[in-house]
XYZ file of C-alpha atoms in Angstrom:
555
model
C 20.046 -13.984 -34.285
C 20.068 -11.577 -37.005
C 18.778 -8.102 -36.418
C 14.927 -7.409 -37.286
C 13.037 -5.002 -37.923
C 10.431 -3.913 -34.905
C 7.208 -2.591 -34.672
C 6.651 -0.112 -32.419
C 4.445 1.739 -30.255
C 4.014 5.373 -29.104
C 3.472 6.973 -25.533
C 3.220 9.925 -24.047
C 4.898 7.905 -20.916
C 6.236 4.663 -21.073
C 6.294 2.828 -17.049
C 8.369 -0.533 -16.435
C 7.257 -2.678 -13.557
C 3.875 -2.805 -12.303
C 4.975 -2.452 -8.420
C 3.719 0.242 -5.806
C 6.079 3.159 -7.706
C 5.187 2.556 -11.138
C 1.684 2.133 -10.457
C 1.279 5.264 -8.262
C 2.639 6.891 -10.909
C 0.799 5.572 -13.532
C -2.543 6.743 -11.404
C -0.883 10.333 -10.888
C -0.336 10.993 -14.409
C -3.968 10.361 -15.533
C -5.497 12.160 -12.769
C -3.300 14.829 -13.665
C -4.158 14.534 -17.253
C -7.831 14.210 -16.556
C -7.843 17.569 -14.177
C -6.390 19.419 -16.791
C -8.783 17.703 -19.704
C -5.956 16.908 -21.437
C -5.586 13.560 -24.046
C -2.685 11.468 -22.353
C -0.971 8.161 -23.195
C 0.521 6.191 -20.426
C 1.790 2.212 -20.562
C 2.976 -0.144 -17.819
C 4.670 -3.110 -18.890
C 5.246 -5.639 -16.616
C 7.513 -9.215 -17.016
C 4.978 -11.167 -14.541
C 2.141 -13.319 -15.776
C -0.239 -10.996 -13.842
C 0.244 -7.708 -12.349
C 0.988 -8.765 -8.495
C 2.658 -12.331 -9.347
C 6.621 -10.807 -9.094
C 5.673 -8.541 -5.652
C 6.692 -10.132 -2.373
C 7.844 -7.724 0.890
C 6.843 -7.814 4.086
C 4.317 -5.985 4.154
C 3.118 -3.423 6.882
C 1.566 -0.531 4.713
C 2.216 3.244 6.316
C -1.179 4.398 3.948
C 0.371 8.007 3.606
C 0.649 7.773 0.375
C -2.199 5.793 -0.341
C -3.896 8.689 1.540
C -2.810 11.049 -0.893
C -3.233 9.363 -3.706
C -6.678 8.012 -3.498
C -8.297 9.502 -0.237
C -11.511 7.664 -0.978
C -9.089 4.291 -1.107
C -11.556 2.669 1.540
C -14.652 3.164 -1.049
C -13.040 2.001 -3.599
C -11.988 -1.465 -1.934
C -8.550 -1.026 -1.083
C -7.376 -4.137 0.878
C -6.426 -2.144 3.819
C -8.434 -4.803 6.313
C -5.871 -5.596 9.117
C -4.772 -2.915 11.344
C -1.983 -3.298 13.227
C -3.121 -3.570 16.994
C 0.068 -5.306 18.709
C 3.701 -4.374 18.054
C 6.243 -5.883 19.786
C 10.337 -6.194 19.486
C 12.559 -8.816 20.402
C 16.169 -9.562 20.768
C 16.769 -13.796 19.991
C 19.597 -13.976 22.450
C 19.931 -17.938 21.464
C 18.290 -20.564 19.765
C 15.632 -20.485 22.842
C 15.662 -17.135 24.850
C 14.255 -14.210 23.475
C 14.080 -11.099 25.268
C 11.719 -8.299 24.446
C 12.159 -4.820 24.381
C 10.798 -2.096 26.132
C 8.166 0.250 24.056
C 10.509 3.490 25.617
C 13.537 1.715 24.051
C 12.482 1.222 20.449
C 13.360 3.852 17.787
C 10.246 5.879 17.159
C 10.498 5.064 13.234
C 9.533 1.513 13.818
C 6.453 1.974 15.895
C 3.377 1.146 14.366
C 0.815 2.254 16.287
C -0.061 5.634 17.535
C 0.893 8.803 15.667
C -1.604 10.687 12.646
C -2.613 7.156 11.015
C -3.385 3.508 11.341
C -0.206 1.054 10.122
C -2.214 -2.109 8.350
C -0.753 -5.365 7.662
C -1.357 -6.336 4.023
C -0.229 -8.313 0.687
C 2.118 -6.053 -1.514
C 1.303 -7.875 -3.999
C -2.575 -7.535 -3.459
C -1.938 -4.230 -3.304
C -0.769 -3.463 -6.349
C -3.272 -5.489 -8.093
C -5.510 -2.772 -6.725
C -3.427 -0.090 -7.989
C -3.976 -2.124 -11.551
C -7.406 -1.758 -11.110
C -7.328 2.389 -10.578
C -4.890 2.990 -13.041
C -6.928 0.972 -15.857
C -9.961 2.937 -14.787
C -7.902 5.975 -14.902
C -6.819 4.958 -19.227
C -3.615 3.629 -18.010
C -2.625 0.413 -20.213
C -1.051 -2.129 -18.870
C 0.822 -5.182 -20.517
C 1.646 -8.062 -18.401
C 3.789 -11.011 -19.529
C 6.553 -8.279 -21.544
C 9.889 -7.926 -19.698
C 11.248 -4.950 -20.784
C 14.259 -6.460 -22.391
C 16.503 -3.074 -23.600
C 16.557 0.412 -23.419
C 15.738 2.023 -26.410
C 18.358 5.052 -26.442
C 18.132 7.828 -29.470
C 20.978 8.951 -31.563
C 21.986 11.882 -29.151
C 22.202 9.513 -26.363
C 18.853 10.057 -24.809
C 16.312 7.336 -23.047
C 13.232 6.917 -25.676
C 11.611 3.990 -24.848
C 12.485 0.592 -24.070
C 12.298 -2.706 -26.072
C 10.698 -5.546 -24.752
C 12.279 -9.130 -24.632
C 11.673 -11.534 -27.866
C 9.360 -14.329 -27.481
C 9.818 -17.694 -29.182
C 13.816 -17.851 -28.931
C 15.237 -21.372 -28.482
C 18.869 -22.201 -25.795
C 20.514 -21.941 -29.055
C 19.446 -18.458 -29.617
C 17.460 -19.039 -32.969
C 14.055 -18.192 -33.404
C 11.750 -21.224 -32.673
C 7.752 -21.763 -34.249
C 5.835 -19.214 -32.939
C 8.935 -16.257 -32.750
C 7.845 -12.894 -31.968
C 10.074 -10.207 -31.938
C 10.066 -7.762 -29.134
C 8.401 -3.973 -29.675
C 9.579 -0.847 -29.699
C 7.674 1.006 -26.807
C 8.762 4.729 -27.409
C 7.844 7.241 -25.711
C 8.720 11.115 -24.659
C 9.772 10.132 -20.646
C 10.461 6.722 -19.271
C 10.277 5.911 -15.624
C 12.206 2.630 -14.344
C 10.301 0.947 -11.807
C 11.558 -3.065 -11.863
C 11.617 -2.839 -7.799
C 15.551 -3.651 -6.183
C 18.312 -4.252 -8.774
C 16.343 -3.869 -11.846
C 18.394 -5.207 -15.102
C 17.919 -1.536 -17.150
C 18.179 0.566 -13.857
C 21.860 -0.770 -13.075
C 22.763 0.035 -16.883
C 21.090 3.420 -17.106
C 23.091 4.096 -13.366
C 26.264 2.987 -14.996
C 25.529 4.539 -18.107
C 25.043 7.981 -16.892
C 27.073 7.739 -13.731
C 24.323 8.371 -11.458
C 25.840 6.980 -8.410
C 28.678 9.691 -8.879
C 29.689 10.906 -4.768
C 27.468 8.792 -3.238
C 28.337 5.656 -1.144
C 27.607 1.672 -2.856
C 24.574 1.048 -2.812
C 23.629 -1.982 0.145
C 21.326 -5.056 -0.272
C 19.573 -7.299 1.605
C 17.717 -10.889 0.919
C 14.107 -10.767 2.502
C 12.872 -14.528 2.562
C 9.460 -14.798 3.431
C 6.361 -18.029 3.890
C 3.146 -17.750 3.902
C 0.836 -19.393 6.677
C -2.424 -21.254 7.139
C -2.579 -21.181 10.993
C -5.154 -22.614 13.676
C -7.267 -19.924 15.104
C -7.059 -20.373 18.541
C -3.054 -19.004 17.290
C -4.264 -16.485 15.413
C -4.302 -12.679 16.530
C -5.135 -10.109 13.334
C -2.729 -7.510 13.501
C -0.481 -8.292 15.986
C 3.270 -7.472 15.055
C 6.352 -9.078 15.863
C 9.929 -7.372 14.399
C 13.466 -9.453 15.635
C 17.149 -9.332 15.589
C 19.854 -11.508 16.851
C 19.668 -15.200 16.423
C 20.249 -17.015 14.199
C 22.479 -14.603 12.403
C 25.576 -14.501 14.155
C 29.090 -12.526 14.334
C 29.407 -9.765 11.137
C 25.954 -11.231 9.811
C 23.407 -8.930 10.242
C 19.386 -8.189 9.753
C 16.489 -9.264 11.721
C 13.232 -11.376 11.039
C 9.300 -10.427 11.262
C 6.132 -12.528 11.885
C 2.556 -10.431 10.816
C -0.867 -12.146 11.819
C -2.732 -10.905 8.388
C -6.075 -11.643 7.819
C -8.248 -15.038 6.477
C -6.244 -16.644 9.320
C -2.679 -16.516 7.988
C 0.757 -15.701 9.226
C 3.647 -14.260 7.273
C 7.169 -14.697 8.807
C 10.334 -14.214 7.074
C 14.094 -13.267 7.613
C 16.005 -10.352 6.059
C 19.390 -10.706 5.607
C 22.082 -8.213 5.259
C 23.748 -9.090 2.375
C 27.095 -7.429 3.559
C 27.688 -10.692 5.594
C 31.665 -11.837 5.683
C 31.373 -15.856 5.790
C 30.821 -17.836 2.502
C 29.351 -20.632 4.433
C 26.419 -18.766 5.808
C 23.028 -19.543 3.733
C 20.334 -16.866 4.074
C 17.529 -19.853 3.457
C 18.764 -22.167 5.639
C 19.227 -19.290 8.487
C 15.516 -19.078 7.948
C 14.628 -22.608 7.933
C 16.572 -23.047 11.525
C 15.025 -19.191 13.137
C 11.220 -20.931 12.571
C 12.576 -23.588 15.215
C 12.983 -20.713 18.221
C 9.941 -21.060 20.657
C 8.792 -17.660 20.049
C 8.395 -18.320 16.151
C 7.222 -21.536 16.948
C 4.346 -21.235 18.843
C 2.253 -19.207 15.878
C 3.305 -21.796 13.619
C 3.081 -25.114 14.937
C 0.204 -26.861 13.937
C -0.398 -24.431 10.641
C 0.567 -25.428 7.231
C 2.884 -23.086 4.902
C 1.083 -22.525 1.588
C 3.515 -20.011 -0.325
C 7.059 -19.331 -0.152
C 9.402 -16.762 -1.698
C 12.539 -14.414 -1.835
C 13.506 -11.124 -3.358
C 16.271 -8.510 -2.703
C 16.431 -5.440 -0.703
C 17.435 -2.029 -1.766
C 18.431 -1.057 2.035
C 21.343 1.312 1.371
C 19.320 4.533 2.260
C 19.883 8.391 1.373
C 23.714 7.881 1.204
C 23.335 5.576 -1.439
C 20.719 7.082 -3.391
C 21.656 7.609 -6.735
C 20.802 10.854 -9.130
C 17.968 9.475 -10.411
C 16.998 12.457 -12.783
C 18.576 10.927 -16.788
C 18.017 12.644 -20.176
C 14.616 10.851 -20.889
C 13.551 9.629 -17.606
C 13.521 8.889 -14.049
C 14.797 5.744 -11.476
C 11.891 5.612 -9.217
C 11.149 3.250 -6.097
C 13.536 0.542 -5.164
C 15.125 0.795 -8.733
C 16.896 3.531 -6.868
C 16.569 3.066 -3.268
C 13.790 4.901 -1.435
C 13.303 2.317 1.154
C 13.460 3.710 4.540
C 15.249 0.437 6.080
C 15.066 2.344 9.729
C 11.253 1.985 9.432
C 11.248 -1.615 7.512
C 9.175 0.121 5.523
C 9.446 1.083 1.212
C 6.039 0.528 -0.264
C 4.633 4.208 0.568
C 7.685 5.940 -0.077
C 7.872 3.948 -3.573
C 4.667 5.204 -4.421
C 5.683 9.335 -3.010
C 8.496 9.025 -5.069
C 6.440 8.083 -8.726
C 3.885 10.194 -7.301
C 6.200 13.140 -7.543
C 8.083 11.766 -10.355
C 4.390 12.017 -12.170
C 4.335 15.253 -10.972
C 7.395 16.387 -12.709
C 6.976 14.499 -16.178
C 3.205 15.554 -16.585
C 4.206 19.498 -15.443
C 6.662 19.097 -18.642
C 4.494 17.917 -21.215
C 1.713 19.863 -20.226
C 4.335 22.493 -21.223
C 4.920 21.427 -24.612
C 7.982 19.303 -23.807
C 8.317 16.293 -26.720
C 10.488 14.500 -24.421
C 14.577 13.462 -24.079
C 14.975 16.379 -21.441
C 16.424 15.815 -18.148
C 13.707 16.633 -15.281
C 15.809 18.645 -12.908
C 12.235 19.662 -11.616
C 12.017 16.442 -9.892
C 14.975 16.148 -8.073
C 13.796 19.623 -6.005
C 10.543 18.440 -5.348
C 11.622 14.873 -4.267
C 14.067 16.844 -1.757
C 10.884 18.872 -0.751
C 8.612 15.417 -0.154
C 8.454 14.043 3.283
C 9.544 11.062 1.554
C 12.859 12.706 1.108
C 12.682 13.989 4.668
C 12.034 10.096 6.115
C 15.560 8.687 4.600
C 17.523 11.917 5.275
C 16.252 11.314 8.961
C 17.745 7.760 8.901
C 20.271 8.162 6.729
C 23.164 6.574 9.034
C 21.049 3.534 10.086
C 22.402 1.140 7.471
C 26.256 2.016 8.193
C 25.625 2.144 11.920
C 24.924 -1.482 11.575
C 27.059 -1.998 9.598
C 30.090 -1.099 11.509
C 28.906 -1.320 15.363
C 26.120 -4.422 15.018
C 22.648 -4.638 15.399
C 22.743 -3.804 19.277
C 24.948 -0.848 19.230
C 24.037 0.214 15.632
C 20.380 0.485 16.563
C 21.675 2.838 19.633
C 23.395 4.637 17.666
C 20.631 5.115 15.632
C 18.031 5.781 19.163
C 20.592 8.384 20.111
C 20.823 10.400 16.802
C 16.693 10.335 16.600
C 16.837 11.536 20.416
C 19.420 14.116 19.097
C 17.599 15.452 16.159
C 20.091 14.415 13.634
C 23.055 15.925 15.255
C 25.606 12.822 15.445
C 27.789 12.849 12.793
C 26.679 10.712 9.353
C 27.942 7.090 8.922
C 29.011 5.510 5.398
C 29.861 2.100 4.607
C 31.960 2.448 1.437
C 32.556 -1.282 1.275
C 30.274 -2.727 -1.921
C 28.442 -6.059 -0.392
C 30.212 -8.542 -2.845
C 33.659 -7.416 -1.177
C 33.189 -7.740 1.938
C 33.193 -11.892 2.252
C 36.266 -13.550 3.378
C 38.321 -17.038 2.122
C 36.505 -20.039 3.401
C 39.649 -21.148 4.625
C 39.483 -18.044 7.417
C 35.957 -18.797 8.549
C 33.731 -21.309 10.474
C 31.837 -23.672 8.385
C 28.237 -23.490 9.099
C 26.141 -27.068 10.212
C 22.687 -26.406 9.274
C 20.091 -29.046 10.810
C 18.283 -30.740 8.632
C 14.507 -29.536 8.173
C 11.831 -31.554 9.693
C 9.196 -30.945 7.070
C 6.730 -29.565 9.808
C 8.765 -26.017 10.450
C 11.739 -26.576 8.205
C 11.643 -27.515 4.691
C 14.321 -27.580 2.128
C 14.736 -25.785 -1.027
C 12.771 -27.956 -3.900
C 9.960 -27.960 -1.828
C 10.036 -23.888 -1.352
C 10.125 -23.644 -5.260
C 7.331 -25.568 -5.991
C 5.568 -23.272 -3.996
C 6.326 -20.241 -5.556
C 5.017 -21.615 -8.597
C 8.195 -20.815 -10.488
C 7.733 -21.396 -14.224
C 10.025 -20.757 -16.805
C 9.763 -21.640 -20.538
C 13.075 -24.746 -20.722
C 14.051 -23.644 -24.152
C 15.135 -20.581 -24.178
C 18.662 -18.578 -23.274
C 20.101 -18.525 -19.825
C 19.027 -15.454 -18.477
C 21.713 -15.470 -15.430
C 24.899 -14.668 -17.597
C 28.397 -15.374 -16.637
C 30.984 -12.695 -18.119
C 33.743 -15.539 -17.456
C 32.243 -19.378 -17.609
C 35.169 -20.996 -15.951
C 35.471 -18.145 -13.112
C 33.007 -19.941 -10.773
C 35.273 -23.161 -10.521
C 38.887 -21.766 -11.134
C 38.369 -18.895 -8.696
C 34.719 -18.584 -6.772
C 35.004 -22.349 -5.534
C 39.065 -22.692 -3.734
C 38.606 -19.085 -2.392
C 34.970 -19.400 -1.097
C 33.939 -22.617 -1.897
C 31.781 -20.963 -4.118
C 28.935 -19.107 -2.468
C 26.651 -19.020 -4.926
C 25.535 -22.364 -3.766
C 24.302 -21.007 -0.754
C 23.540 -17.208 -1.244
C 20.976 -18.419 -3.631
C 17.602 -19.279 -2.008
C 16.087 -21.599 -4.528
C 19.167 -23.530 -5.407
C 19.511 -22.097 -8.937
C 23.415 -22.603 -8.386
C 25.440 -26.004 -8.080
C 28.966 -27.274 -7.881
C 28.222 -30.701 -9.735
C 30.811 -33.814 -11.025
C 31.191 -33.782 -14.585
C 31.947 -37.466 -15.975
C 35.652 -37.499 -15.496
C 35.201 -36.465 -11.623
C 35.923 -32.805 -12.045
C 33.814 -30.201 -10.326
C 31.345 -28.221 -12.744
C 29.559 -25.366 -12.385
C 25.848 -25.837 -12.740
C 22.984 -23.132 -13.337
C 19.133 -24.588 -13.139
C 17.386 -21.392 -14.422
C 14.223 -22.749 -14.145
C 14.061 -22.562 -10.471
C 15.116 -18.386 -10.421
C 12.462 -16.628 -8.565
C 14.329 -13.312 -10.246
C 15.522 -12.551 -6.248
C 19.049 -10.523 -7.588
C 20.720 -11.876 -4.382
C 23.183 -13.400 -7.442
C 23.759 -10.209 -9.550
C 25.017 -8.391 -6.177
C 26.817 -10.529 -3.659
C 29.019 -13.075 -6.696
C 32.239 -11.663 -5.076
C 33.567 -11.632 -8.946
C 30.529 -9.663 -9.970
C 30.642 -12.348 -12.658
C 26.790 -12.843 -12.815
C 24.562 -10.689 -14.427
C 21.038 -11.301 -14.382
C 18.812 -10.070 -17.429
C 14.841 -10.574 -18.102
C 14.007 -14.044 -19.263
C 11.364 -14.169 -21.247
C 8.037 -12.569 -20.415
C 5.659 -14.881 -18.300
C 8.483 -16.790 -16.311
C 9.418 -16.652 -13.046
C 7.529 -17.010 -9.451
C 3.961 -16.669 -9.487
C 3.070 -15.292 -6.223
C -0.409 -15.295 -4.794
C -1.037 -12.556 -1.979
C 2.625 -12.103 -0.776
């Protein structure tokens, strides 16, 4: 398409994604701007249909920062209803003993009860829907349905803005009926906030090397279903974390079943996406783990009404890039505040645009027209006790990594009995080099699902109510077409097959009986999991256009 010329719009502060961090900072800025009686303009935009419809994780809420940022949260409706009131730990030994662990023996980051406040099982995506609400009270606009296609940099190299994606554009790249050229949003700071892997946030690292001395940043793939179960197997609040089986030899993570509220269950699997063997497939690890009688017993006899997947940032504070840039800020899991020895991110999200608010509203107020790196922030993010969580656990991730989930986690028990004196871990190996040939590992015989427990993958995508637009570009782009065939598929029988948990990805016969590489965008529920582990690093996933992709209900 030619180039065209753009309207444009101007903010004070310019937010993209609509998840706990850019909404907690949205709401910090204004109240902020309306303690000081002072006029200020603040946008979110946000590439889901509604704000909430792109959010999946687990989710048990720590409400610290919820706390802080809206101590009144219970008057004002926060849906903060199910506290937790069991939590228990278990080791899957096989596919039908489980053993579970002694209260003593689990790593005081992962309790979640006890201690200065409640630990509530909730909808992240619910959540932030709330957060919507506050922030529009607050003056905040929001604009859902724009995917924040580009950054918008100025002539001296600076972040101004971003551009959002063009609507109306046919597979062919030519405007179709109805073409509407993407805005301009410019503004004097812009905070990144897509959540883990976010399109702009891996250029603007890349761009301005902020991942300079620290350690590759690790993933995981959280997979996750949604319940309808009887009541007589239904406990509100009780907790149930996991490791062990199913995942097996170098593959590691663990699994977690919540009893929420309105009699449902969430379970899902997280797995590390360091994993060495091509023939492992994170969905259909999930599919067989629902089978194990201590899954199963919550389950059977319910119905599973929603299903999806997204990426983990899990890499930690040794992987945590700068994320201070002429013009704005990383927040959230755009840079990797999770604290993975917790399974926990949403609250430190939210700290870190809290602070990041903080810094960017301290610099207007100031006089500051914008294009400035906020050094500010990076001293009061290493002040928060946000900072102060990851620090704590900052060899979890490589402890795993390179002793297993059973002597990783004591390594982890020990340095938290210790007070941080064992010596810091790194894992220096990025997660799409670490798998190995096919030809050097043990194919993988998944069982087939029985529709009651186990499903298969078309049946998962229809209920994530994945929708995307048929004519338009491929937004999964391949640097080298023929790379998947002539390369991915004799060394590792190409993984993306598998890795990808809505079958986006297929090794198909073309009409002459040669193998051909197949991409169904429709089906992408925008996880990442294909962007990080392609062992090539051949994919590249950008924004599609606004609207499309899962359309989760309280996940």
């Amino acid at each position: 398409m030619e180039q065209v010329e753009r309207e444009f719009m101007d903010f004070d502060v310019v937010i993209v994604g609509a998840g706990p961090a850019g909404l907690a900072a949205a709401c910090r800025l204004m109240q902020q701007a309306q303690d000081a009686e002072r006029e200020l303009t603040v946008c979110v935009v946000e590439k889901g249909s509604e704000v909430g419809a792109h959010i999946l994780s687990g989710a048990i809420l720590d409400p610290r920062a919820v706390d802080e940022l809206f101590p009144d949260w219970e008057e004002r409706g926060a849906p903060l209803a199910t506290p937790v009131v069991r939590d228990e730990l278990y080791l899957l030994r096989n596919a039908e003993k489980a053993q579970k662990l002694p209260n003593a023996l689990v790593p005081k980051p992962m309790h979640n009860i006890g201690g200065e406040r409640n630990r509530y099982v909730i909808s992240a995506g619910n959540l932030c829907r709330w957060l919507a609400e506050q922030a529009e009270e607050l003056g905040v606009e929001i604009f859902p349905g724009f995917a924040a296609q580009e950054v918008l940099f100025g002539e001296d190299g600076t972040v101004r803005g971003i551009i959002t994606g063009d609507m109306g554009v046919g597979a062919d790249g030519q405007p179709k009926d109805g073409h509407m050229p993407g805005m301009e949003l410019r503004a004097k700071y812009t905070l990144f906030a897509e959540g883990a892997r976010g399109h702009l946030g891996k250029r603007l690292i890349s761009e301005f090397q902020l991942d300079e001395g620290r350690d590759p940043q690790h993933y995981g793939i959280g997979l996750k279903e949604l319940w309808d179960v009887p009541a007589d197997k239904h406990e509100p609040g009780l907790v149930l974390h996991g490791a062990g089986w199913p995942l097996q030899g170098n593959a590691h993570g663990g699994w977690f079943l919540y009893h929420a509220d309105n009699q449902q269950v969430v379970v899902g699997l997280i797995v590390d996406l360091s994993y060495q063997n091509p023939w492992l497939s994170p969905f259909d690890e999930f599919q067989r783990m629902k089978h194990h009688p201590l899954l199963k017993q919550y389950l059977e006899g319910g119905s599973r009404v929603a299903y999806g997947a997204r990426a983990i940032t899990k890499g930690g504070l040794n992987c945590l890039p700068r994320m201070t840039f002429p013009g704005g800020l990383l927040i959230g899991c755009d840079a990797g505040t999770l604290n993975f020895a917790k399974i926990k991110g949403l609250h430190t999200a939210m700290k870190s645009g809290m602070v990041a608010a903080e810094s960017v509203f301290e610099a207007i107020a100031q006089g500051d027209e914008g294009g400035n790196e906020l050094t500010a922030f990076t001293t009061k993010w290493e002040q928060s006790w946000a900072y102060r969580e990851l620090d704590e656990s900052r060899s979890f991730g490589p402890a795993i990594h390179k002793y297993g989930t059973v002597l990783g986690g004591a390594y982890n028990f020990l340095d938290q009995l210790l007070g941080g004196k064992l010596p810091t871990l790194h894992d220096t190996t990025p997660d799409h080099a670490a798998l190995m040939p096919a030809a050097e590992c043990q194919k993988i015989d998944y069982p087939k699902p029985d529709g009651k427990l186990s499903f298969d993958k078309p049946s998962s995508v229809f209920l994530s109510n994945t929708n995307h637009e048929e004519d338009q570009p491929c937004h999964l782009k391949l640097t080298d077409p023929e790379l998947p065939i002539r390369d991915n598929l004799p060394e590792y029988d190409e993984p993306a097959q598998r890795y990808c948990p809505v079958g986006v990805y297929e090794v198909v016969e073309d009409e002459d009986g040669k193998p051909r590489f197949q991409i169904n965008f429709q089906n992408c529920i925008h996880c990442k999991t294909c962007d990080i582990k392609d062992p090539a690093q051949n994919i590249t996933w950008v924004a599609p256009e606004g609207g499309g992709g899962p359309n989760y209900p309280n996940m």
